[in-house]
Short mmCIF file of C-alpha atoms and ligand atoms in Angstrom, two decimals:
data_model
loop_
_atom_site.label_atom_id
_atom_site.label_comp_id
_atom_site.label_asym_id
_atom_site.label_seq_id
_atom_site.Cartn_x
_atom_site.Cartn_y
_atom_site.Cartn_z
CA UNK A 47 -59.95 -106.12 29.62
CA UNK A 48 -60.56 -105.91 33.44
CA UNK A 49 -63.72 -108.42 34.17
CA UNK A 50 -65.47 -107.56 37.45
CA UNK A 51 -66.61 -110.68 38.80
CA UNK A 52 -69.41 -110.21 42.01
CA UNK A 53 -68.90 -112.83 44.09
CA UNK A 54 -72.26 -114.81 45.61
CA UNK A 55 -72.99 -112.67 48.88
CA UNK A 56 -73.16 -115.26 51.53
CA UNK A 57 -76.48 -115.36 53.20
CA UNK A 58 -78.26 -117.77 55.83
CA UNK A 59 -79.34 -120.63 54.46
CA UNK A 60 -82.61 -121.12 53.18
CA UNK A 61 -84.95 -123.65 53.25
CA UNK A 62 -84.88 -124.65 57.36
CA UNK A 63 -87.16 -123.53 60.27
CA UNK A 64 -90.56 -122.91 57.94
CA UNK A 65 -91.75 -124.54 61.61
CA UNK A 66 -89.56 -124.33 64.90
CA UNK A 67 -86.54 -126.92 65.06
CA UNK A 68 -87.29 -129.92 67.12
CA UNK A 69 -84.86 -132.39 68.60
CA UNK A 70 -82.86 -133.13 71.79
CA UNK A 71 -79.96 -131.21 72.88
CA UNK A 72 -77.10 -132.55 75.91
CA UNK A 73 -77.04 -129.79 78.27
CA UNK A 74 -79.90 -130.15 80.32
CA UNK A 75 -79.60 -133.46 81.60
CA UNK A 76 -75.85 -134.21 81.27
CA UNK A 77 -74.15 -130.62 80.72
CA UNK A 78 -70.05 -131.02 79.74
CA UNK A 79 -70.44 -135.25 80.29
CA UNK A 80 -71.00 -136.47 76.98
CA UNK A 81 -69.45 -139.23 75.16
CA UNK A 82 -70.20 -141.34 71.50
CA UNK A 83 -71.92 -144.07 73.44
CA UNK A 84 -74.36 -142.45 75.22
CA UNK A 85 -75.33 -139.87 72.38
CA UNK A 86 -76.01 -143.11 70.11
CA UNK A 87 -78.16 -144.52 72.80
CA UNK A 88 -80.31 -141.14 72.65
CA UNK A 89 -80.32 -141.62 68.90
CA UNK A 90 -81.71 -145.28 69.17
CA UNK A 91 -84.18 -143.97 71.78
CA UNK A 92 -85.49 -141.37 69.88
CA UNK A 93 -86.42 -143.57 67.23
CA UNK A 94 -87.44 -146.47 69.17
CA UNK A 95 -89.71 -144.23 71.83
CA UNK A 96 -91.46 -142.94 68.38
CA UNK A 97 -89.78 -139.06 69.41
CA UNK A 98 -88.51 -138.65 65.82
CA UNK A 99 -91.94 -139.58 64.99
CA UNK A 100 -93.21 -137.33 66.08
CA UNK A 101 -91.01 -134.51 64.79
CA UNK A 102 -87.97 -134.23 67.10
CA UNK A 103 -85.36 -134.98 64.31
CA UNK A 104 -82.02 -133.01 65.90
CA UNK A 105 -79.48 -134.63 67.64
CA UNK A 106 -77.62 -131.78 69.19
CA UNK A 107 -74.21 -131.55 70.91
CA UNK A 108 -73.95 -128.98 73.44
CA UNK A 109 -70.72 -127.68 74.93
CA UNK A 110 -67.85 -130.15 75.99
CA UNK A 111 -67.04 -132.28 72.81
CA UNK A 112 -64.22 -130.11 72.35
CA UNK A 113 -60.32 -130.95 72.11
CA UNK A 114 -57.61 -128.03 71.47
CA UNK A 115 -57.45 -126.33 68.06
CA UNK A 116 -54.15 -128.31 66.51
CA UNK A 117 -50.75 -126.34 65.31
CA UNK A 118 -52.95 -125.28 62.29
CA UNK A 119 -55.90 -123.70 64.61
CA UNK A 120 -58.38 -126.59 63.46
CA UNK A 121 -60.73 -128.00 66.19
CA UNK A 122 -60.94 -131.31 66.71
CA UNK A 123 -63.04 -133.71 68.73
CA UNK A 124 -61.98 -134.61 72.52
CA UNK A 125 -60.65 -138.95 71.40
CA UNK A 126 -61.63 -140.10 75.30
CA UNK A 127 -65.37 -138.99 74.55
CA UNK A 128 -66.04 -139.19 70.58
CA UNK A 129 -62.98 -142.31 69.69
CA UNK A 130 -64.76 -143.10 67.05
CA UNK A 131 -64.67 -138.97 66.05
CA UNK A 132 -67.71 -136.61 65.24
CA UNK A 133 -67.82 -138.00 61.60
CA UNK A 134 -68.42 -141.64 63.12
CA UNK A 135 -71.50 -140.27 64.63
CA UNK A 136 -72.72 -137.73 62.31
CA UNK A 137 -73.09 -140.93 60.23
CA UNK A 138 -74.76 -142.94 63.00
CA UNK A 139 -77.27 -140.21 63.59
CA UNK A 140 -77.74 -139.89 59.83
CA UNK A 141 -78.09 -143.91 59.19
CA UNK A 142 -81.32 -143.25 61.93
CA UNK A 143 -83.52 -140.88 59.74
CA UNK A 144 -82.21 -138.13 62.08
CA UNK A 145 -79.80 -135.13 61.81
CA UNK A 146 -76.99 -133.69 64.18
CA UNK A 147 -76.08 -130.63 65.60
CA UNK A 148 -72.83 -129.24 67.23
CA UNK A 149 -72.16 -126.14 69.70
CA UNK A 150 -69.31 -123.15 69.59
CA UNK A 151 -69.44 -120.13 71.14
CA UNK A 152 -68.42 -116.46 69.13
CA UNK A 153 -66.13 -115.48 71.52
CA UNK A 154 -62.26 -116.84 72.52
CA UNK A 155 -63.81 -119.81 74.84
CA UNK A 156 -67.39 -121.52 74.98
CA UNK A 157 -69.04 -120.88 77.98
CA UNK A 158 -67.82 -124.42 79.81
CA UNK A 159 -64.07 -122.85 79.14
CA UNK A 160 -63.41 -124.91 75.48
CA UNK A 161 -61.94 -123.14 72.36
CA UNK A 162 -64.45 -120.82 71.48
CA UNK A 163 -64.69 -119.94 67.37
CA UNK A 164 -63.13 -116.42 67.62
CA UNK A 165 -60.82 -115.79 64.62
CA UNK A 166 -61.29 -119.30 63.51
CA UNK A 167 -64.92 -118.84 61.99
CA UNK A 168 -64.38 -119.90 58.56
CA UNK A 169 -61.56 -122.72 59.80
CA UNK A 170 -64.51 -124.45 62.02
CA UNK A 171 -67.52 -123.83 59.42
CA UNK A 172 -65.37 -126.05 56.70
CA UNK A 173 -64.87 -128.48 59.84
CA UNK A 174 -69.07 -128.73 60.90
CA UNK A 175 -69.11 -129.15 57.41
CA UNK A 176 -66.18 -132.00 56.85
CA UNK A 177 -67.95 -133.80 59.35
CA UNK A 178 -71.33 -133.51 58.41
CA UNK A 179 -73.11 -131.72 60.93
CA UNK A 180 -76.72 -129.75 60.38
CA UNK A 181 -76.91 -127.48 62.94
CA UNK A 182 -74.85 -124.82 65.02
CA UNK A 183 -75.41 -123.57 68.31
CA UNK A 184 -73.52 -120.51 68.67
CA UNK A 185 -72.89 -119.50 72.06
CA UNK A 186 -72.15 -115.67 73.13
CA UNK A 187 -69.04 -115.83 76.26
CA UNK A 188 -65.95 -114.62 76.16
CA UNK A 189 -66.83 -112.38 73.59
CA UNK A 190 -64.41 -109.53 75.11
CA UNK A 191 -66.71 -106.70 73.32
CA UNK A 192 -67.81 -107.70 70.08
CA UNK A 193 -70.08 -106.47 68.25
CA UNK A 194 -72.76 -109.27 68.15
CA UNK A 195 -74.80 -108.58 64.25
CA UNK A 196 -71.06 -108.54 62.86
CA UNK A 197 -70.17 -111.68 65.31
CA UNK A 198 -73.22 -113.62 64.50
CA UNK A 199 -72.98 -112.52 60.79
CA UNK A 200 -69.52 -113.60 60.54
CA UNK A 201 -70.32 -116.85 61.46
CA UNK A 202 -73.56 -117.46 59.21
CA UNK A 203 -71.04 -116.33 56.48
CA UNK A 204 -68.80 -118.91 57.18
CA UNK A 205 -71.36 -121.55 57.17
CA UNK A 206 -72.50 -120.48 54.09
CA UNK A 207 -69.17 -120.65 52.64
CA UNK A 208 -67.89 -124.07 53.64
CA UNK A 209 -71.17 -125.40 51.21
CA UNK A 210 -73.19 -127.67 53.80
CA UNK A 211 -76.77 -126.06 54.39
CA UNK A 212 -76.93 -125.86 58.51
CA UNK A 213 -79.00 -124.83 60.81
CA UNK A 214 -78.07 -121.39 62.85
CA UNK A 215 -79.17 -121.75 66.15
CA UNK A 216 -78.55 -118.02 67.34
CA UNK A 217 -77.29 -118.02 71.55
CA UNK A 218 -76.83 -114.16 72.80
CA UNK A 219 -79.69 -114.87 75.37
CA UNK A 220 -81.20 -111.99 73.80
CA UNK A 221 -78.47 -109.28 74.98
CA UNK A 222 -78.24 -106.98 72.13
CA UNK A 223 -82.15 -107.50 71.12
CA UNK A 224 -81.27 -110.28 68.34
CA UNK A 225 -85.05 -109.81 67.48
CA UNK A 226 -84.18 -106.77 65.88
CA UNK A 227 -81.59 -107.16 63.57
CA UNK A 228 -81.32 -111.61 63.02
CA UNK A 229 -84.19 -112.20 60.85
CA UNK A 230 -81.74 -112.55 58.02
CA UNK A 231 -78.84 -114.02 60.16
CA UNK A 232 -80.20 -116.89 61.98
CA UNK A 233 -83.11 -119.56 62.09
CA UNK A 234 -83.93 -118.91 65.95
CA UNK A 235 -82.21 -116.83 68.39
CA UNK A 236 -82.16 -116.99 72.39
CA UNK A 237 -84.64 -114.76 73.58
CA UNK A 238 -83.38 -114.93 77.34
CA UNK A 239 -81.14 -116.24 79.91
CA UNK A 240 -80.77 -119.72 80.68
CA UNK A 241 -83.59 -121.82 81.91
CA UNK A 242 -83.59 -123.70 84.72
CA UNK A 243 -85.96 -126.59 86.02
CA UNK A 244 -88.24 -124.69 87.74
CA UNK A 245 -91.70 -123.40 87.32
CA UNK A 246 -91.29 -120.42 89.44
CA UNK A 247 -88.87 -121.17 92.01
CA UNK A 248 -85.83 -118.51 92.85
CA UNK A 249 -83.18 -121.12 91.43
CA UNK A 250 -80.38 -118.71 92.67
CA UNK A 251 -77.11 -120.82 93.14
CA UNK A 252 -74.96 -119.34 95.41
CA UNK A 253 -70.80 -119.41 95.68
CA UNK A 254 -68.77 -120.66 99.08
CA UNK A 255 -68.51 -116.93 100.12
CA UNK A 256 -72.30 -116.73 99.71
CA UNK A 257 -72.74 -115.05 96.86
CA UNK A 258 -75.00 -115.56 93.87
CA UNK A 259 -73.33 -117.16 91.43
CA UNK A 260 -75.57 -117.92 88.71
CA UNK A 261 -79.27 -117.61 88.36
CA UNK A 262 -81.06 -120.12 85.59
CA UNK A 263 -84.59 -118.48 84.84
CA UNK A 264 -87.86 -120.30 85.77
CA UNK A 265 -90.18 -121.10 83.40
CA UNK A 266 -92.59 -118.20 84.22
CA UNK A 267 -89.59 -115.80 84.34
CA UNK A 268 -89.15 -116.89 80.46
CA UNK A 269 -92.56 -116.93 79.48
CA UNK A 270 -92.93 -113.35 80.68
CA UNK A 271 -89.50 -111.88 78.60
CA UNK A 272 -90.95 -114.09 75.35
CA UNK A 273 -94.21 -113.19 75.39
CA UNK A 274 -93.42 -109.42 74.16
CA UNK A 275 -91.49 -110.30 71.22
CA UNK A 276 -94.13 -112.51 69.37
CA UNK A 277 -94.20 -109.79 66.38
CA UNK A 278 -90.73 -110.81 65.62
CA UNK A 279 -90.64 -114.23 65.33
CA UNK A 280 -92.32 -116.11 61.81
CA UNK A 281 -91.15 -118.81 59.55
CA UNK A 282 -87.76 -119.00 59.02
CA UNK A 283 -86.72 -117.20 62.12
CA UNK A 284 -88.23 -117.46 65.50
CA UNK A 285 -87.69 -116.84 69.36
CA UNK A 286 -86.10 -119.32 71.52
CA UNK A 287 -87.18 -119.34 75.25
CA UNK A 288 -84.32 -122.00 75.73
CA UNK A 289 -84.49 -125.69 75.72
CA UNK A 290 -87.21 -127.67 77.61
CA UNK A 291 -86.90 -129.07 80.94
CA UNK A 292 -89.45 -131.59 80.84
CA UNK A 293 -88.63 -134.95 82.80
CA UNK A 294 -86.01 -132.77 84.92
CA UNK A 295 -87.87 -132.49 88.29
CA UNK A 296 -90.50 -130.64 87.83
CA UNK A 297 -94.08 -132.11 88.89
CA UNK A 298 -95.69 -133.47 86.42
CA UNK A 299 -98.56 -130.95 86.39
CA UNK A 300 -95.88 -127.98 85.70
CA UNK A 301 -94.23 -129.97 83.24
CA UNK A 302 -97.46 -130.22 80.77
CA UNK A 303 -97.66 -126.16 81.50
CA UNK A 304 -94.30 -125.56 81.18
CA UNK A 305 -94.30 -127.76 77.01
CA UNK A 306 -98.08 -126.56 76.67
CA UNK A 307 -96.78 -122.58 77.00
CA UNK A 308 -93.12 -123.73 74.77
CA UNK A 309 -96.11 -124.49 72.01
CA UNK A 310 -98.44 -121.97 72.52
CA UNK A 311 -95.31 -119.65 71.94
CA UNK A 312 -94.23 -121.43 69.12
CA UNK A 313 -91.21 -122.40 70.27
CA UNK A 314 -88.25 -124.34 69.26
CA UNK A 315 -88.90 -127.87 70.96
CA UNK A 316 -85.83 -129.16 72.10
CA UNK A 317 -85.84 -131.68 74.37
CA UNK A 318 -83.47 -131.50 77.70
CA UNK A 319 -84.11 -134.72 79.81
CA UNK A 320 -82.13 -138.05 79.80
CA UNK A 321 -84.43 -140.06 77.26
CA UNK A 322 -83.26 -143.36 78.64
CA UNK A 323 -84.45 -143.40 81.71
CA UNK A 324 -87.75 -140.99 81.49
CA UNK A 325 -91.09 -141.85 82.73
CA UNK A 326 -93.83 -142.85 80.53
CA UNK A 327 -96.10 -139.97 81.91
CA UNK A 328 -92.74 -137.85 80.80
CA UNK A 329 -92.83 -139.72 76.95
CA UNK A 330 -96.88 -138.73 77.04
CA UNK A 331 -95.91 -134.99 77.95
CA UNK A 332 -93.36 -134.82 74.93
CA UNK A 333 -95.26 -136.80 71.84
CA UNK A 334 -99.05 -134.68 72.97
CA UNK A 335 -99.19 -134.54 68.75
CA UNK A 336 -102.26 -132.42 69.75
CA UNK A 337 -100.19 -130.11 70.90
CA UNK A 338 -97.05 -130.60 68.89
CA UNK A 339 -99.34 -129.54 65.91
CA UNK A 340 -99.93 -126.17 67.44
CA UNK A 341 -96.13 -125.73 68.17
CA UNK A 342 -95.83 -126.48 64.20
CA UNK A 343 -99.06 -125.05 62.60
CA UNK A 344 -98.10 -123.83 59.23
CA UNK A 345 -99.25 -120.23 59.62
CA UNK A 346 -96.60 -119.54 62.31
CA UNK A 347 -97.78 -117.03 64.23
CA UNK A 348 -96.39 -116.88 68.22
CA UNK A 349 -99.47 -116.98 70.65
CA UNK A 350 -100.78 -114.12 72.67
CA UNK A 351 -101.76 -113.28 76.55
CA UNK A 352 -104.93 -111.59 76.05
CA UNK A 353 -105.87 -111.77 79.10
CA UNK A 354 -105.03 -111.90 82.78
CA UNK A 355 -107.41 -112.52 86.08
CA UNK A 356 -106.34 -113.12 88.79
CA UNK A 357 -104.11 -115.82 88.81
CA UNK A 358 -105.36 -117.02 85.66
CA UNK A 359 -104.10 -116.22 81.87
CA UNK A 360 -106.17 -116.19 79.20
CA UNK A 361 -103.74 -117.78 75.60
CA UNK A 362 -104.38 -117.39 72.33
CA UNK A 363 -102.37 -119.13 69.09
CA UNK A 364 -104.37 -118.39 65.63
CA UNK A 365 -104.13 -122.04 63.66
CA UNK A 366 -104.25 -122.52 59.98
CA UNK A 367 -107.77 -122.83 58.61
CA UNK A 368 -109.17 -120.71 60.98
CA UNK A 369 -108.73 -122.62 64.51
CA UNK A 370 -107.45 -121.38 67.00
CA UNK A 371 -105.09 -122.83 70.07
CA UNK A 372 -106.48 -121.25 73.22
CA UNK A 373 -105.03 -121.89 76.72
CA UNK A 374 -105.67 -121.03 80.79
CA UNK A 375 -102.39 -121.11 82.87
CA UNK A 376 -102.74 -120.90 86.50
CA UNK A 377 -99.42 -118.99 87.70
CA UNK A 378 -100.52 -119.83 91.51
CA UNK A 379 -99.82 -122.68 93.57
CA UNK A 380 -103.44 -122.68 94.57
CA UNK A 381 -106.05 -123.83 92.58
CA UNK A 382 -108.27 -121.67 90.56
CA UNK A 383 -111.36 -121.18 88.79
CA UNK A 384 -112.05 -119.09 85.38
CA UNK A 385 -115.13 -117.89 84.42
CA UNK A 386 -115.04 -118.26 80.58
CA UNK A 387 -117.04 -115.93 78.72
CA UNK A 388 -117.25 -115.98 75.40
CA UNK A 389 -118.60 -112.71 73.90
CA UNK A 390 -115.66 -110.92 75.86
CA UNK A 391 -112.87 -113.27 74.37
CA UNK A 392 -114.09 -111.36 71.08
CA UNK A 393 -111.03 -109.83 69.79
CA UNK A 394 -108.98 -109.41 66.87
CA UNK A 395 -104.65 -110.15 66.45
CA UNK A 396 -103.63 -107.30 64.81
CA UNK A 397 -100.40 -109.08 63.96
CA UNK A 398 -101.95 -112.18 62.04
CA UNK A 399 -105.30 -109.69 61.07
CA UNK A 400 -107.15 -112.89 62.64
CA UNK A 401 -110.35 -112.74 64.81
CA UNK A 402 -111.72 -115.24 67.27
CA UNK A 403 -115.37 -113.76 66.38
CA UNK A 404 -117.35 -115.90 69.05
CA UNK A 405 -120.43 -114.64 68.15
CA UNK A 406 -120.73 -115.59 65.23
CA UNK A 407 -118.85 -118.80 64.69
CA UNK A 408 -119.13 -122.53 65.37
CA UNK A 409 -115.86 -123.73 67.06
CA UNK A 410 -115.77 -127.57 68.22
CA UNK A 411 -113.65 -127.38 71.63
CA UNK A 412 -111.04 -130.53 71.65
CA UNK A 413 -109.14 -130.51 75.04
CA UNK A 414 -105.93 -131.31 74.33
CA UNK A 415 -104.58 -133.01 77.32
CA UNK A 416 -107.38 -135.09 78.25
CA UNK A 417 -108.36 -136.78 75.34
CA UNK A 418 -111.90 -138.10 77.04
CA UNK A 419 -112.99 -134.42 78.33
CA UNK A 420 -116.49 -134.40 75.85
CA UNK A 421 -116.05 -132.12 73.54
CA UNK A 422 -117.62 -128.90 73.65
CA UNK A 423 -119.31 -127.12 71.45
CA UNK A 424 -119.10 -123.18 71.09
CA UNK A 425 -122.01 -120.84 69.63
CA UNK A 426 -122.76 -118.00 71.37
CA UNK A 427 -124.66 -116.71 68.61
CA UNK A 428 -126.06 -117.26 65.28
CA UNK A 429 -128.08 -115.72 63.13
CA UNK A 430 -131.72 -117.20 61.57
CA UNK A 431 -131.48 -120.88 61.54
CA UNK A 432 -128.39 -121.13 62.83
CA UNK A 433 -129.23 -119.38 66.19
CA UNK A 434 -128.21 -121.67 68.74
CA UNK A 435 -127.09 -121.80 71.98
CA UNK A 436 -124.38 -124.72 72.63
CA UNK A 437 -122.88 -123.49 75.49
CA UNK A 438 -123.37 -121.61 78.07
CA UNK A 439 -122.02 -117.77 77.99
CA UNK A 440 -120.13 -118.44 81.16
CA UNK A 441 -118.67 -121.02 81.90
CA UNK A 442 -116.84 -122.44 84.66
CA UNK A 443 -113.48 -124.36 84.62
CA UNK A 444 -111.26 -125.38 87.36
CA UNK A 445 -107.34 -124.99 86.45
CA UNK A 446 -105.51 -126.63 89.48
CA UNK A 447 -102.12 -124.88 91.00
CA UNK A 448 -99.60 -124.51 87.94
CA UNK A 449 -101.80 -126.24 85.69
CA UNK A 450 -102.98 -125.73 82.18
CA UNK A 451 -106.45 -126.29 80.51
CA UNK A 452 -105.52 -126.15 76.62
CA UNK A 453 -108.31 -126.65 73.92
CA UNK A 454 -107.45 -126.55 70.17
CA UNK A 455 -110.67 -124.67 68.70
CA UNK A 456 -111.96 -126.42 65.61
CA UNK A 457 -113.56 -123.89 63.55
CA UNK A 458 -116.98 -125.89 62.55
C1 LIG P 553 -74.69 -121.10 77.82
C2 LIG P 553 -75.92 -121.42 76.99
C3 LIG P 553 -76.46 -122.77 77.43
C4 LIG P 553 -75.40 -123.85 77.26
C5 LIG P 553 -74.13 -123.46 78.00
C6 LIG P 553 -72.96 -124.38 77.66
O1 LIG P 553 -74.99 -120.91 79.16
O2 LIG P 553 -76.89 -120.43 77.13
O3 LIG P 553 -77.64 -123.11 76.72
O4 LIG P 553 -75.14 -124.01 75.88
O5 LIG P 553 -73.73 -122.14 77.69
O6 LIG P 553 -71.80 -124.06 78.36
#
């Protein structure tokens, strides 16, 4: 007798990114220079600063921890940077309460020139997997032509194969509109190019012939190519703008836009500065819970621009239990003021089916950058013995030059 046996269909994993991933990733700060020392003294920061805390649990290896593939095509670690080898550290990380990610690219070479995973899919999956690693960021150069759903799926099939649930971190910068066909093959995918630390600076770098070379996005830039694509993005599977820049030369005041925006988008949070030497004002930026909490609200809908006047934009995020994350960004340099009005911030998210309904609810206003603003309360209207006037229709708040004013709105 001939017995037909169906074998499991591979799949993503289940079971990861209900909220978007949070952790630290090496290429912002030190791009290709990374060794085993330095990643365990980002480890013992993370915990020690409270970061892992506070949710960022990922320790992620970007590009450059790569040696050649042996005679038998497997990849190995590069012994001057990792001596102690990947496994070594996957344990360290683990021993910490934290998890660890690793980086390959779909096509012959990662972007920085290394072995890329091309032909060797299932070879490297059982090796992430040998050596304990949680998540994959999977790069998209050198990929001579493929196509990128059968790339990208070949590779979640390979994880899923060598047994070890990870993480797919999805990196086509959002060429072949991932959006529309990754739901089922990653947990996040690139939405655009790479960032760079700027909040709207022309970052252009040029090449000795005077050329433009490369061109990392500014945050604005991002925010504008994100924004679109909020319908796409949900538990389980969500847009990545790129990793944060916080802490990497931007002022201050841009910084807090630049992580207050990440959130409002629901964003992966990946951290992209050197942890060991930031600035306390930096380690305030990253652990606002206030806003971390609206980066990870359960109902895990990506916030809206309503609204834009002048150089002002009006944000909305719909919360669980009927709050509501809402947001000013000044784009300009100069300073600004908006003219709230209530009764015309009436409106209703056709995506999440959830209304702000001003005039009829109670919302307590909690600013969530400066802790001592008095809270505000918002009525506009009631009805019988509720009627009650809290604040005024219009009112006035000053958003300095790349600043944010964010308020999480506590439905009373
Ligand atoms: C690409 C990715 C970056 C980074 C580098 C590494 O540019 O988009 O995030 O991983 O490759 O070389």
């Amino acid at each position: 007798m001939l017995l037909c046996l169906t074998p499991a269909r591979a799949q993503k994993w289940e079971g990861f990114a209900s909220t978007p991933q949070m952790g630290w990733s090496s290429w912002n700060c030190f791009q290709c220079n990374i060794n085993e020392t330095q990643l365990k003294e980002i480890a013992d920061i993370m915990v020690e600063k409270g970061l892992v805390d506070a949710g960022y649990e990922y320790l992620n290896m970007d590009d450059g921890w790569h040696a050649p593939r042996d005679s038998r095509g497997f990849i190995h670690e590069d012994p001057q940077k990792f001596p102690s080898g990947l496994k070594a550290l996957a344990d360290y990380v683990h021993a910490k309460g934290m998890k660890i990610g690793i980086y390959s690219c779909a096509g012959r070479k990662t972007c920085a020139g290394y072995a890329g995973s091309s032909g060797h899919e299932y070879q490297d999956a059982i090796s992430y997997a040998e050596w304990e690693m949680d998540y994959l960021k999977y790069d998209w150069c050198y990929h001579d032509g493929l196509n990128a759903a059968g790339a990208y799926n070949l590779m979640r099939d390979a994880l899923y194969s060598a047994g070890r649930p990870i993480f797919f971190s999805m990196c086509e910068w959002g060429s072949s509109n991932p959006w529309e066909w990754a739901a089922e093959t990653g947990h996040s995918w690139r939405s655009t190019g790479d960032i760079g630390p700027a909040f709207d600076a022309d970052l252009t770098i040029y090449d000795e012939n005077g050329n433009p070379s490369w061109r990392p996005l500014s945050v604005v830039e991002i925010i504008d190519k994100n924004e679109p694509l909020r319908a796409y993005a949900g538990p389980g599977h969500w847009n990545d703008p790129d990793m944060l820049e916080v802490g990497n030369g931007m002022s201050a005041t841009e910084d807090r836009a630049h992580f207050t925006l990440w959130c409002m988008m629901a964003a992966p949070l990946i951290l992209g500065n050197d942890l060991r030497t930031m600035s306390d004002e930096t380690l305030a930026i990253i652990t606002n819970r206030g806003l971390i909490a609206v980066d990870q609200d359960p109902l895990g809908v990506q916030g809206l621009r309503l609204r834009k006047e002048g150089s002002i934009e009006y944000w909305f995020k719909p919360l669980e239990g009927g709050d509501w994350a809402f947001c000013l960004l000044n784009r300009s340099e100069e300073d600004a003021v908006a003219s709230v009005d209530w009764t015309s911030l009436d409106f209703t998210d056709d995506l999440s089916g959830r209304s702000t309904l001003f005039s009829e609810t109670t919302y307590t206003l909690k600013n969530l950058w400066d802790a001592d603003a008095a809270e505000i309360q918002s009525r506009v209207k009631g009805k019988g013995r509720q009627r009650k006037m809290l604040l005024p229709n219009n009112f006035e708040v000053s958003v300095p030059g790349h600043a944010v004013v964010v308020w999480r709105l506590v439905k009373n």
